[in-house]
Structure formats: C-alpha cells, structure tokens
XYZ file of C-alpha atoms in Angstrom:
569
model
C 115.307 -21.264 -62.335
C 117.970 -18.500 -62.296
C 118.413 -15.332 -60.094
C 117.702 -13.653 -62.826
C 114.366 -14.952 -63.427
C 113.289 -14.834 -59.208
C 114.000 -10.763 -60.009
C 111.641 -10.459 -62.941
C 109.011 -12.301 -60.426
C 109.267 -9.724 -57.592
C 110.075 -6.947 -60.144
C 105.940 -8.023 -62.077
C 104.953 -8.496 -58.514
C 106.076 -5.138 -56.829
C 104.279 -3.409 -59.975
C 100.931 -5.244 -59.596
C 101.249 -7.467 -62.836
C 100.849 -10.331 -61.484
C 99.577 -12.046 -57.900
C 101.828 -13.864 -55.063
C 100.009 -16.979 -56.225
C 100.419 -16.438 -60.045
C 104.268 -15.827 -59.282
C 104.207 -19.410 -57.062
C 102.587 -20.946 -60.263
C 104.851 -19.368 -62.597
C 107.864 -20.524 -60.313
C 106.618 -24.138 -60.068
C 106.039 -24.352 -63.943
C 109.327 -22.881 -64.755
C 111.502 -25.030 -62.251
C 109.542 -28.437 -63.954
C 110.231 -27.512 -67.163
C 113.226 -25.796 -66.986
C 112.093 -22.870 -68.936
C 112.414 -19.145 -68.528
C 109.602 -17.231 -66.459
C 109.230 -14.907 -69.420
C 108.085 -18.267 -71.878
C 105.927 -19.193 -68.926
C 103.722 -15.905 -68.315
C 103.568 -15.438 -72.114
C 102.683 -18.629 -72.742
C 99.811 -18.529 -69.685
C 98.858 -15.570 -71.039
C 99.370 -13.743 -67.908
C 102.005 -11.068 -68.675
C 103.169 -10.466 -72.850
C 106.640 -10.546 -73.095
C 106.829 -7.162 -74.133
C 105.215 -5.899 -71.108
C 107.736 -7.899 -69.178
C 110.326 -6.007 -71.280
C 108.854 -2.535 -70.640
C 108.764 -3.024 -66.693
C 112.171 -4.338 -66.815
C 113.447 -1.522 -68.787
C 111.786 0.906 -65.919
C 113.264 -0.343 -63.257
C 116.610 0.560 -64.948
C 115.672 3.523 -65.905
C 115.386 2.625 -69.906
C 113.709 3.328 -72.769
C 111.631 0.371 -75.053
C 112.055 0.590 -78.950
C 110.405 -0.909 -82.165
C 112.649 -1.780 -84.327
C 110.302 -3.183 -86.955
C 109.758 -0.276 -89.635
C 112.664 1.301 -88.309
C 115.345 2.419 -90.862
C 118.972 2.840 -89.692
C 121.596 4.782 -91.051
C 124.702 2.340 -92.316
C 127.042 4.554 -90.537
C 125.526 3.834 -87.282
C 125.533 0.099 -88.366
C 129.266 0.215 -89.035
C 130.320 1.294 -85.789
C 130.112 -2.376 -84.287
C 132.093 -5.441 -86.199
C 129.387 -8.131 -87.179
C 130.569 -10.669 -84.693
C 130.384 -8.015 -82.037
C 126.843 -7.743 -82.146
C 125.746 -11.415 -82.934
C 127.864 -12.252 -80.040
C 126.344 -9.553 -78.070
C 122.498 -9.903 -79.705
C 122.508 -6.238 -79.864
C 122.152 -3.262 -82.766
C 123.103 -0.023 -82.627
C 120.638 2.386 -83.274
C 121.493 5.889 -82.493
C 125.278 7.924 -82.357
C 125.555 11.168 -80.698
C 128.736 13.186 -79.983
C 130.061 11.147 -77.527
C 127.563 8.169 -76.886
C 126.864 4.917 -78.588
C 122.562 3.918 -78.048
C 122.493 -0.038 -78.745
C 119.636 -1.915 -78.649
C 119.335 -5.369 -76.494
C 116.699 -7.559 -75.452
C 118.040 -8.283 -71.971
C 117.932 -5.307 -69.817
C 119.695 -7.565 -66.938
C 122.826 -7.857 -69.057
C 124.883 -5.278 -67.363
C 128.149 -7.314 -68.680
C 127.037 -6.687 -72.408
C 126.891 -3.069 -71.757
C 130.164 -3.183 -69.876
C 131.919 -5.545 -72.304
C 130.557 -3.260 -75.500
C 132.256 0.006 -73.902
C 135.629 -1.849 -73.384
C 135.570 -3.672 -76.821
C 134.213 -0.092 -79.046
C 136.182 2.223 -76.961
C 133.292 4.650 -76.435
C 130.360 5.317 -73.930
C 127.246 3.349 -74.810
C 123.866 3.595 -73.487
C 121.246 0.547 -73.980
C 117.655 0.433 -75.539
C 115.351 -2.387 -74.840
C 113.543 -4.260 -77.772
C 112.217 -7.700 -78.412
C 114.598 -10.249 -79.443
C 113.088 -11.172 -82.368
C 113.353 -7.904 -83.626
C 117.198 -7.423 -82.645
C 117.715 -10.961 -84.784
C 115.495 -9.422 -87.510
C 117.987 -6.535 -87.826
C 120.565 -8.639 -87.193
C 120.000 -10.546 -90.654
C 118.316 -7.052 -92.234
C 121.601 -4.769 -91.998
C 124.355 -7.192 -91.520
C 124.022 -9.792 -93.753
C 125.112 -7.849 -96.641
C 128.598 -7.245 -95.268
C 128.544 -11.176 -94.744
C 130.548 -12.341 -98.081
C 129.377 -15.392 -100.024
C 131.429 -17.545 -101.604
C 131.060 -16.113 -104.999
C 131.841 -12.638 -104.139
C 134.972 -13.996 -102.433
C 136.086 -16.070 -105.476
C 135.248 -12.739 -107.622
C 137.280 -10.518 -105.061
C 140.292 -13.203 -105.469
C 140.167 -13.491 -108.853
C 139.802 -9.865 -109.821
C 143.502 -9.588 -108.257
C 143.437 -9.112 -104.796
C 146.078 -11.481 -104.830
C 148.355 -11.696 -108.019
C 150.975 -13.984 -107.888
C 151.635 -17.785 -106.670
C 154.514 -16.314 -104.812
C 152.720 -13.634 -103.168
C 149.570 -16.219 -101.928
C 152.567 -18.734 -100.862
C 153.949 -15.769 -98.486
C 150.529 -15.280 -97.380
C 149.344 -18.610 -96.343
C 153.041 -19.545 -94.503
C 153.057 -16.206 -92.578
C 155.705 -14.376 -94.282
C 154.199 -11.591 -95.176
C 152.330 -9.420 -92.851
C 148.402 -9.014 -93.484
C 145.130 -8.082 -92.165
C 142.058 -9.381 -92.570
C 141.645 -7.482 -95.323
C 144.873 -7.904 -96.990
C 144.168 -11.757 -97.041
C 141.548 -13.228 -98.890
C 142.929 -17.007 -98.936
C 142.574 -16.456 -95.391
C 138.903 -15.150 -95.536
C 138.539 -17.585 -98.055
C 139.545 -20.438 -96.106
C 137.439 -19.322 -92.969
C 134.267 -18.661 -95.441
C 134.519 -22.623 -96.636
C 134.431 -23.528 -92.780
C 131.664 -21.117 -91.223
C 129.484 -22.210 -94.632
C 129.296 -25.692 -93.892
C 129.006 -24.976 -90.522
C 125.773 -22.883 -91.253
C 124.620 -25.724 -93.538
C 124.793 -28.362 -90.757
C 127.564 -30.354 -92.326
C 129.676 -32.966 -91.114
C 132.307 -33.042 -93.074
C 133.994 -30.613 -95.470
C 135.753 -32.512 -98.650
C 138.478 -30.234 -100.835
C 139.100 -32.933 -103.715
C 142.284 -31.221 -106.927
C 140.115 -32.563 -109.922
C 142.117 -31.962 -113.169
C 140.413 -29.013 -114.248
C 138.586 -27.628 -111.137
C 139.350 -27.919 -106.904
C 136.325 -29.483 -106.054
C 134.294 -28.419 -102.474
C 131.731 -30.731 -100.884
C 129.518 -30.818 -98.034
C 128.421 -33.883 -96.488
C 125.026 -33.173 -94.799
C 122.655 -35.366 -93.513
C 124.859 -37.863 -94.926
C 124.744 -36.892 -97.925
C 127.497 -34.943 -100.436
C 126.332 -31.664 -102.071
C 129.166 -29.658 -104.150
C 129.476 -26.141 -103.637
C 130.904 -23.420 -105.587
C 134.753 -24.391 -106.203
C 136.934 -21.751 -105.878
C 140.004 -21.178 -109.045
C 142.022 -24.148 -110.015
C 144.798 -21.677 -109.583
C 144.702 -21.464 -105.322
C 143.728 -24.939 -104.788
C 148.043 -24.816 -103.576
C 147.371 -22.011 -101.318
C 144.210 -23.193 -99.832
C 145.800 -26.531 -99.046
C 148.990 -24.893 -97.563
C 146.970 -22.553 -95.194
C 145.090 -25.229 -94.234
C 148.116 -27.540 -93.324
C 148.998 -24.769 -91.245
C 145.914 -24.353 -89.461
C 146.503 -27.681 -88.864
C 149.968 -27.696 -87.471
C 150.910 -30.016 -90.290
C 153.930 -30.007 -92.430
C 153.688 -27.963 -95.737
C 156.659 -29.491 -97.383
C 155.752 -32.922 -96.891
C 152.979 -33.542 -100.079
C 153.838 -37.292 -100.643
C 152.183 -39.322 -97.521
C 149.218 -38.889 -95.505
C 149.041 -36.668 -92.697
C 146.573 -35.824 -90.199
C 145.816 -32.871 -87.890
C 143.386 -30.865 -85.543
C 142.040 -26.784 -86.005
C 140.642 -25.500 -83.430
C 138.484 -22.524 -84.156
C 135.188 -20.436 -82.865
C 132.274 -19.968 -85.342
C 129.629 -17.536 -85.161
C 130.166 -18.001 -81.204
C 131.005 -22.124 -80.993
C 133.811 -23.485 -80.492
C 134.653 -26.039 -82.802
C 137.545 -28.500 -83.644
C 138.451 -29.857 -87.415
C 139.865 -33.253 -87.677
C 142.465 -32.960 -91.034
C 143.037 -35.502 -92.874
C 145.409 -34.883 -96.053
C 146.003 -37.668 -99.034
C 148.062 -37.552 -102.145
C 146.428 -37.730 -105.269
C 146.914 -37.815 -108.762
C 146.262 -33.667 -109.140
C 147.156 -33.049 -105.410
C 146.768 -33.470 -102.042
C 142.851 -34.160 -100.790
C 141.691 -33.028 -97.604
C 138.589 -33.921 -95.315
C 137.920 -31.889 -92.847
C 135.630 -33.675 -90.241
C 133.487 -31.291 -88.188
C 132.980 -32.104 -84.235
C 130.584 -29.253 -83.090
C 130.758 -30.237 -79.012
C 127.359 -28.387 -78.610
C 124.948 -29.779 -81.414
C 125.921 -33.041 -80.135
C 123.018 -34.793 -78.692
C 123.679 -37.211 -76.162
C 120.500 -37.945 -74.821
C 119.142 -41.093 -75.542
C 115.484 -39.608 -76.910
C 117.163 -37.985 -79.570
C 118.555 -40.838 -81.355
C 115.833 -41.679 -82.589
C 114.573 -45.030 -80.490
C 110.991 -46.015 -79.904
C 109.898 -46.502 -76.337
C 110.034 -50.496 -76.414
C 113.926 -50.732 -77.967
C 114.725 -47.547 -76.153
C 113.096 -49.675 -72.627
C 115.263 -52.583 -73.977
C 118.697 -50.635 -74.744
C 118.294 -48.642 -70.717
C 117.948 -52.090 -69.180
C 120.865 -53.466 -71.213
C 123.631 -50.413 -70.808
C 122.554 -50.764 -66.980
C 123.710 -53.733 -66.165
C 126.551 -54.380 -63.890
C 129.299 -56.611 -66.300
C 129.501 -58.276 -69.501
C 129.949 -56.916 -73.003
C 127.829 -54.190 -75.339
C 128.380 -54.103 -79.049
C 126.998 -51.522 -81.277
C 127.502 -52.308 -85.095
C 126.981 -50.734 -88.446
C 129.160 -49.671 -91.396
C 131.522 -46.130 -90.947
C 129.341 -43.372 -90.649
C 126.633 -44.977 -89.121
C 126.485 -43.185 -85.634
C 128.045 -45.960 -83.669
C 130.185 -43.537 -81.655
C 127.332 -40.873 -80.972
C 125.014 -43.863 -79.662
C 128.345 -44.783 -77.438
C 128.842 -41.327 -76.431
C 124.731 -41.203 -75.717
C 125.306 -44.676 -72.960
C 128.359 -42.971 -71.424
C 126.502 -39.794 -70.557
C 123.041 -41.620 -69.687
C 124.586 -43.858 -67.180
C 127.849 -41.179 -65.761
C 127.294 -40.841 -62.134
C 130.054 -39.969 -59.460
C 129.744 -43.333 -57.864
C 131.054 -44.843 -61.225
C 134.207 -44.490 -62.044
C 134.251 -44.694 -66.729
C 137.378 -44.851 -68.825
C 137.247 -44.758 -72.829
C 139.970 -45.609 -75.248
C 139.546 -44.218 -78.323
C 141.061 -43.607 -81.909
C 141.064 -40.574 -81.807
C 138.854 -39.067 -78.406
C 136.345 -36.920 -80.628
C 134.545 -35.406 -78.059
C 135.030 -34.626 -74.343
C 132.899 -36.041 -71.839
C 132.475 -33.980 -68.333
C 133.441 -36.818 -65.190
C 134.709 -39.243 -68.131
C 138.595 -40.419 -68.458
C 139.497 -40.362 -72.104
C 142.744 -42.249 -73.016
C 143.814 -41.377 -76.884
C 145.558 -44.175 -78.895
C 148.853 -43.116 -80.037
C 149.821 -46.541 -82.336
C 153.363 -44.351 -83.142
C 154.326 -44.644 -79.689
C 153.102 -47.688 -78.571
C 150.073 -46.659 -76.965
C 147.577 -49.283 -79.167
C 144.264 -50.360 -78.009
C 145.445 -53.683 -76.193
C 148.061 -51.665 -74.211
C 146.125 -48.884 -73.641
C 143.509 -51.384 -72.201
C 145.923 -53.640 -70.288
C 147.013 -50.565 -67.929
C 143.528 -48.764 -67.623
C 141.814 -52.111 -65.984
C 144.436 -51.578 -63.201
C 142.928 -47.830 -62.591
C 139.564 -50.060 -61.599
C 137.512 -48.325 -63.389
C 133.383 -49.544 -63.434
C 132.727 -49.109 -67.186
C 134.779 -49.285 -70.278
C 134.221 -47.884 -73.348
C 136.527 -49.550 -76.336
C 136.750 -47.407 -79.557
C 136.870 -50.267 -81.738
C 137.139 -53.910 -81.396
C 139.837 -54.440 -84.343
C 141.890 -57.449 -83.438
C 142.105 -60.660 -81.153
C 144.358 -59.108 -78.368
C 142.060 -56.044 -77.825
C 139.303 -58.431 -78.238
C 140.609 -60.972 -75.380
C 141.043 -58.255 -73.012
C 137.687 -56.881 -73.710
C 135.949 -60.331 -72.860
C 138.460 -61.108 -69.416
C 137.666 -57.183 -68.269
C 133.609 -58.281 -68.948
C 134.146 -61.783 -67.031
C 136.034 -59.979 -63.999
C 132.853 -57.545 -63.282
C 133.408 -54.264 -65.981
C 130.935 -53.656 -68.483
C 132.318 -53.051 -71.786
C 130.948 -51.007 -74.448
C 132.722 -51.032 -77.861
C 131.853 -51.064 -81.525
C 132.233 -53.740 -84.406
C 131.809 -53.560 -88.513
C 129.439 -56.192 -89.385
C 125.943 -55.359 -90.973
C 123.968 -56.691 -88.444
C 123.549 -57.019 -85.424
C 123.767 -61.364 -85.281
C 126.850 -60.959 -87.538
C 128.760 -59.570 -84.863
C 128.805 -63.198 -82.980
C 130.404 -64.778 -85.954
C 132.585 -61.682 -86.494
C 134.134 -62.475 -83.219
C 134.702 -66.189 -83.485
C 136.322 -65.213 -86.698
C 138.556 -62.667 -85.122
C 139.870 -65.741 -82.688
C 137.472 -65.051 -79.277
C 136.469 -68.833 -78.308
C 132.874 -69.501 -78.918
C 132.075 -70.170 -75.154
C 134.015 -66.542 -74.048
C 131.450 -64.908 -76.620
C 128.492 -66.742 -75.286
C 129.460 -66.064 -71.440
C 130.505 -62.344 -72.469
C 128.502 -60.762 -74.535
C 125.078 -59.247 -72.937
C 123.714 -57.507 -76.296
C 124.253 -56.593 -79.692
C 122.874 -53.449 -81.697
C 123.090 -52.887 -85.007
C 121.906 -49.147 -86.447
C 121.656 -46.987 -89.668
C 121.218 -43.680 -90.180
C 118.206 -42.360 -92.228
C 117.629 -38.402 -92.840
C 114.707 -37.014 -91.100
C 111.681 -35.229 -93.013
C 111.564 -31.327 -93.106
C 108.438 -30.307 -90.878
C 108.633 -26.871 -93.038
C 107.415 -28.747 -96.352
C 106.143 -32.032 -95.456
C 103.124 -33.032 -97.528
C 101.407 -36.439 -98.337
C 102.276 -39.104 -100.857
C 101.892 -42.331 -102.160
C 104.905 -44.759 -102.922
C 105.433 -46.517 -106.358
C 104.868 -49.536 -107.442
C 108.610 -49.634 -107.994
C 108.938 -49.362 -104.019
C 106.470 -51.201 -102.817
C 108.258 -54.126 -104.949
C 111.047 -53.506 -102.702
C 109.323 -54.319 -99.721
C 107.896 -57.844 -100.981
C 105.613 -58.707 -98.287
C 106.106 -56.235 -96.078
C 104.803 -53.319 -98.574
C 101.261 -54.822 -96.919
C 101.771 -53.067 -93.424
C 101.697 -49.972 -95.847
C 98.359 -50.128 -97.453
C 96.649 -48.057 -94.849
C 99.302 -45.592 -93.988
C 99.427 -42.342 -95.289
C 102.912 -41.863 -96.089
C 104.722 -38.460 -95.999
C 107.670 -36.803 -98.036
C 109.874 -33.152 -98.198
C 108.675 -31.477 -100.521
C 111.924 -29.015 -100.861
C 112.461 -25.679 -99.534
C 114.928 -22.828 -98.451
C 115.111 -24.688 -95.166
C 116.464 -27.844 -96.274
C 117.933 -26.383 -99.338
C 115.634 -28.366 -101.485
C 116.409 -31.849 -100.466
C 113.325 -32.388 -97.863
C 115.210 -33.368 -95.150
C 116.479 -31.559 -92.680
C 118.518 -34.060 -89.665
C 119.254 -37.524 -89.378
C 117.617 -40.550 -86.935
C 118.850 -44.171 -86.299
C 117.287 -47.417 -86.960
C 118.006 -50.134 -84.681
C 118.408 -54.099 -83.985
C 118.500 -54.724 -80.967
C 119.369 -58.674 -80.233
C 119.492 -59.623 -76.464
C 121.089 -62.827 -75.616
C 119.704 -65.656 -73.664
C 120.642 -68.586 -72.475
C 118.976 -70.341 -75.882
C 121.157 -68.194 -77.562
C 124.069 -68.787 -75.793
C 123.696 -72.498 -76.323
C 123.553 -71.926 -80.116
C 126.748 -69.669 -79.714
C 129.013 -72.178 -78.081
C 127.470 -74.929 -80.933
C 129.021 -72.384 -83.565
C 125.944 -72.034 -85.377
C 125.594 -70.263 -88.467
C 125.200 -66.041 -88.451
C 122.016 -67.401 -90.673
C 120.435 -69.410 -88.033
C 121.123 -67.375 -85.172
C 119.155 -64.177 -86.931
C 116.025 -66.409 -87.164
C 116.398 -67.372 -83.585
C 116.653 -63.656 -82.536
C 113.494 -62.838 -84.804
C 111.626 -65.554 -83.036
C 112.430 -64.125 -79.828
C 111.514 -60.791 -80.630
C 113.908 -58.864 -82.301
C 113.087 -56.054 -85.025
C 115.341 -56.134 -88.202
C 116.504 -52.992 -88.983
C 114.506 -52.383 -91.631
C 111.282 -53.588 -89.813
C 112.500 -50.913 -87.398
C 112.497 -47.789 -90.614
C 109.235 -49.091 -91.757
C 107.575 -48.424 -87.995
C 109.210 -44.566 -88.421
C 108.168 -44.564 -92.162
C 104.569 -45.152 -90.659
C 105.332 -42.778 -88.095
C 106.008 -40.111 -90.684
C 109.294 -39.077 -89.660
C 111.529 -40.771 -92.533
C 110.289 -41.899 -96.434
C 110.485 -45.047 -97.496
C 113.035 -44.356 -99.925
C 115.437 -43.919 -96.968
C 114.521 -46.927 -95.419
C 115.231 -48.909 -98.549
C 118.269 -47.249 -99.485
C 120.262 -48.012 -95.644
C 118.488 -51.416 -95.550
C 119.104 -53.319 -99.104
C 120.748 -56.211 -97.837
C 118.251 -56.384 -95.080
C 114.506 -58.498 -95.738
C 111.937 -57.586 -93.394
C-alpha cells in the first residue's frame, strides 16, 4: 500500500465516508492483494470511485468534471502534443488568457501539473474526472491526428519527398528536418509503434520484386500489412541501418544491430538483423518489450501438477536442467521465468547468453562476443571461477560447452540451458551424439522439458463448437477423451483482429530422471525406448498436455494438432 493510498484513507475518514474499522478492512484487503484502496471501497461497495474523486478534489481545492457528452473545441485540443497527454493521462479542456484547465484523474499528481507547466510553457490549472473518461477522450479527439499507415504512404507518395537523392540525404542526416519535414522518418517510426500496438514479436521488411513486403509476426503467426512504395524500400532500409548503428554502405553480408527506442511510454529495444537478397537487403526486426514480459511461472501456461513438478526440479541444489523445443518455442522466456522464480540475495546467478535479451534485476549477464573470443566454453570456463550458485547456459551447441556444463553440475552448480530436439527424451540421445559420455549424462542431468507454443482463445468472442471428423482422425484414440467435452473456438473480432486468438501459452513434457532411467542412459538405449519408460512413469506427452488445455477451453484443437504432428498421444 502506498502513501498515497494511507491519505485517501484518513482524507474518507476525516469527512465521515467511511468508519476507523472500514478503513482497517480496506487497509488489510489492499495490502493482501496488492491493489489500490480506491478498487477496494468500490469494489466493497463502500465508497464509488467518483465520490472518492470528488473528496479528493476538495481537499485541493478542485473542481470534478464529466467529460462524457462534453464537446471540445480542437484548438484547445491542439495545445498539448499527443504523447504529452497519453504520457500525462490528461486532456485539456478549457484556455483562458493566460491559463491552461487540463483534466486528470489523479488529483495527488502534483508532478503532472508541475511537469505540464514546464513542458507547455504556460500556467495550467487541473480538473478532476474519471479515468475512464480522460482515456475515452483520449482515443475520441486524438486519434485522428494519429496517422495510419495508408495516410502516410499517401502523404509520401503524393510528393512530400521527390527524389531518391533527396530521401538518401534524409535518412543519413544530411539534410536538416523536422518531424514534419521527414516522412521516411515518421514512416519508419509508424511501422514500429504499429506492431507494437498489435502485440507483435517480430517485424519482417522482405524487397519482393514488385512490392517491399511488411509482416507482423503475432501470436506466432505472420500477417502482412500494408507495404509501403517499391520506390523507398532503399530509404527505409538505410534509416533503419542507422537506427541501428549499422553500416549503410556495406549491402553484401549480414549485419546485425540494436535500436533502442520509447513507444507510447515503453521503452523498448529492436534486435536488427539485415540479409542480402536477390531484390535487396531483408531485415527482421525482433521486438523485446522488457515490461510485457512475464516471468512468473503461472503465466506460462503450466497446470498445477507439472507446474508442482518443474518448482521442485529448478530448486534443487546441483545437476543439470534442459528445456527443449524448436526456435521460437519460448525456451528462453521459460529460462528467464526459473531465473526470476528462484533469484534471492543468498544466491549468487550468472547467465551466458547469445545475445542477453533481457535484463534481469540481481542477475550477472555475460554476452557472447564469438568475434573476440568470448564463445560459450570460454565465457563459461572463467565465470565458474566467480562461484556463482546457478548457471544459466544460452545454448548447449557443442561438446566443449557441453563438458563444462556437466563438470560445473557434478562440482555442486545447477545448470539451466536449452537444447533443439523435439522432445523432451530426445535430448538424452542429442547429448551422447554431441560427444557427453553416457554415464556424465545419466549422473548430470536432473530433468528435461520439452514445450510448444499454442495461441490462446479470445475471451471477447469465444463461443462453442464441435471438431470435425477430419480432426478427430488426427487424434486416433485419443479423440475419445473428447466425446464429452464441449470444445470452444474465436470466433473473430476487432480485438484479435479476426483471428480468435489473442496471446500465446506453452505445452509441456516434463521427464524427471530416476535412477531406472539413469540405468537405461548409461546402457545407451534407444530415444524410442526411453520415451515409453518416461510415459510409464508418468510423464505427459506434449500433446497429451494441449489436449488437457483444449478441454480446459483455453486453446482449440487445431492448435494442438498443428505444434504436435510428430507427437502421438
């Protein structure tokens, strides 16, 4: 609970809106939960919020506004830049001769006030109104002066910029513009804050031979956008390599770089990577949004019993972790998720990674550098003499990394680090292969997961159906666990953009080793035999696993299938 929120209590209290012992209840609920006092009384029914607003607003000596049915004059609106007042949550509402009224929802935030008058240059005075309604006008009045893609293409095709000269002088800095003197800037930071406001993960700029394709890939999946003109796919890809800090003149290898850069308030950072093609370079642009990532290990999308199983396994003093799956499969987020679930200041946790995507609070992240030396295997060698408690291994790629991964288990580290195999058995062959002695992997290694990524169904349109004959097919015998379910589906709207699916979840294999196991390990059996072992035992198949959440109603069966094809439940 915040200062802020023990001054609303005495402020309702003082006033006679609420008792000493509904302000004790309403501290007690809001410290457990972690919520505001203002979502507490509201939701008791004790206090509305807008009551809480109107006291507030007395006590500084301010007046309360409805902005719903309110009209306001575009001249008004003008007088604060858009990403002044999302930042701010505010609108302005009135202008007199020398005074600025804004409307906020927050009559505590004396440092928006303060911060508006020093940004706007002018005396403003605050209005108090529910934030719902400030968000409402937000999107009302601003979002026409928030271009779209196609009125940006229009605007650069129309001639805003003429020649291939003049856009080359704009995207290298030679020639001195403003924001509205350079639309392949705007341009370039439209493609960005799009995908960010569609949730992607990656933006891909692909020179076809007639068009410069744009993608999104979200939830996994690639959707193509409006492409801007053939004709500035050159000065789209040159302001991007400077963005970058990557060399313009150099269009014949690969290169990769890093932009840093806030949108709509978050602080984001671009991984570049450029390729020569047949009609021009490609670029990727891999988005690493630090806040949406969720590192908690709920939100992955485990059931209680694997989710039970995984805790017990990433708590364990030594040995070896391995998390599997093909690229794009969330093996580093589930990493990340460990790293942060078991981070305590009495454990000391280095990570070597290719590159570090995300920084970690009370973590030591060492970046590969492979130009320099600085590979896994040496990067690993020096780091076990900083004794650190827990290692985290981007990738296990060859036998030296390997090797050192398995002595730094047997010497009392645990070791988390990531393989490509397709399941999660495969991974104990994998490693034999690689040149790890069968014994060192049976002695080592503590558990393997293996996990998918399936796209969650939109709660705005979900609705009932039932699966084909085509699908159940599929299944073979399982498609009998699904003849008293009632199965759910998206289906489509403006939330999801028509796909119905909005977010992703994992599926997961979770194969604990025993001392059977390990006995079968050091007699090299086959990836075969050890996967019906692990069933015997217990273990889920992955697509055993997406079948449970298909039940569940939180993925489609169509999902399921399409991660798990090699997979036979």
């Amino acid at each position: 609970m915040t200062a802020n929120d023990e001054y609303i209590l005495e402020i309702l209290q003082g006033v006679g809106l609420i008792s000493p012992d509904q302000a004790a209840q309403v501290r007690a609920a809001a410290q457990a939960e972690d919520r505001p006092v203002t979502e507490i009384l509201a939701r008791s029914g004790i206090v509305s919020k807008l009551d809480v607003l109107k006291t507030l607003a007395n006590q500084f000596g301010m007046d309360t506004i409805r902005l719903e049915g309110m009209e306001l004059e575009p001249a008004v609106i003008d007088m604060v830049p858009l990403e002044v007042a999302r930042r701010y949550k505010i609108v302005p509402v009135f202008k007199s001769d020398t005074t600025l009224t804004v409307a906020l929802s927050d009559p505590l935030d004396v440092e928006a006030l303060d911060g508006l008058r020093y940004i706007l240059k002018t005396n403003i005075e605050g209005v108090v109104a529910p934030l719902e309604e400030i968000e409402a006008a937000l999107d009302k009045y601003y979002a026409v002066r928030e271009q779209t893609a196609e009125s940006m293409y229009q605007e650069i095709t129309q001639g805003a910029v003429q020649t291939p000269t003049e856009l080359q002088q704009i995207v290298s800095g030679e020639m001195e513009t403003t924001e509205a003197d350079a639309p392949i800037i705007k341009l370039v930071s439209l493609i960005i804050m799009e995908a960010f406001r569609n949730r992607a993960s990656d933006i891909h700029l692909e020179p076809m031979a007639k068009k410069f394709r744009v993608r999104y890939r979200i939830d996994g999946v690639l959707h193509e956008v409006e492409s801007p003109p053939k004709r500035l796919q050159s000065a789209i890809i040159s302001r991007l390599k400077i963005m970058s800090n990557i060399s313009i003149a150099e269009k014949r290898v690969p290169q990769d770089g890093r932009i840093r850069i806030n949108v709509m308030n978050r602080d984001l950072d671009l991984r570049v990577s450029t390729v020569p093609s047949n009609h021009g370079e490609s670029i990727v642009m891999r988005i690493l949004d630090k806040q949406s990532l969720a590192l908690g290990l709920p939100q992955l999308g485990f059931f209680s019993d694997d989710q039970q199983t995984f805790e017990r396994l990433i708590a364990l003093s030594d040995g070896i972790l391995l998390v599997t799956g093909p690229t794009g499969s969330g093996k580093t987020t589930t990493l990340y998720a460990c790293l942060n679930y078991i981070n305590r200041p009495d454990r000391k946790i280095i990570t070597v990674e290719d590159p570090v995507e995300y920084q970690l609070a009370g973590v030591n992240q060492v970046q590969v550098r492979a130009d320099i030396g600085m590979t896994f295997a040496a990067a690993l060698r020096s780091i076990l003499r900083q004794a650190p408690n827990i290692i985290m291994i981007g990738e296990i790629r060859d036998l030296e990394t390997a090797e050192i991964a398995v002595n730094a288990s047997l010497t009392g580290h645990l070791v988390f680090s990531t393989l490509h195999t397709n399941d999660a058995p495969s991974a104990v062959v994998r490693l034999i292969d690689i040149g790890v002695k069968p014994f060192l992997v049976a002695s080592s290694t503590r558990g393997i997961m293996a996990q998918r990524l399936v796209r969650k169904i939109c709660e705005k349109c979900k609705e009932e159906y039932k699966p084909t004959d085509a699908e159940l097919r599929l299944l073979g015998p399982a498609a009998a666990q699904l003849e008293q379910a009632t199965l759910y589906r998206g289906k489509g709207c403006s939330e999801c953009r028509q796909t119905g699916f909005r977010g992703r979840l994992g599926l997961f294999e979770v194969f604990v080793l025993n001392d059977q196991v390990r006995t079968m390990i050091f007699q090299q059996v086959s990836a075969a035999d050890l996967r019906n072992t692990a069933r015997q035992l217990g273990m889920r198949t992955l697509r055993e696993d997406g079948l449970r959440k298909v039940i569940a109603g939180v993925t489609t069966l169509p999902e399921v299938l399409r991660v798990t094809m090699g997979d036979q439940a």
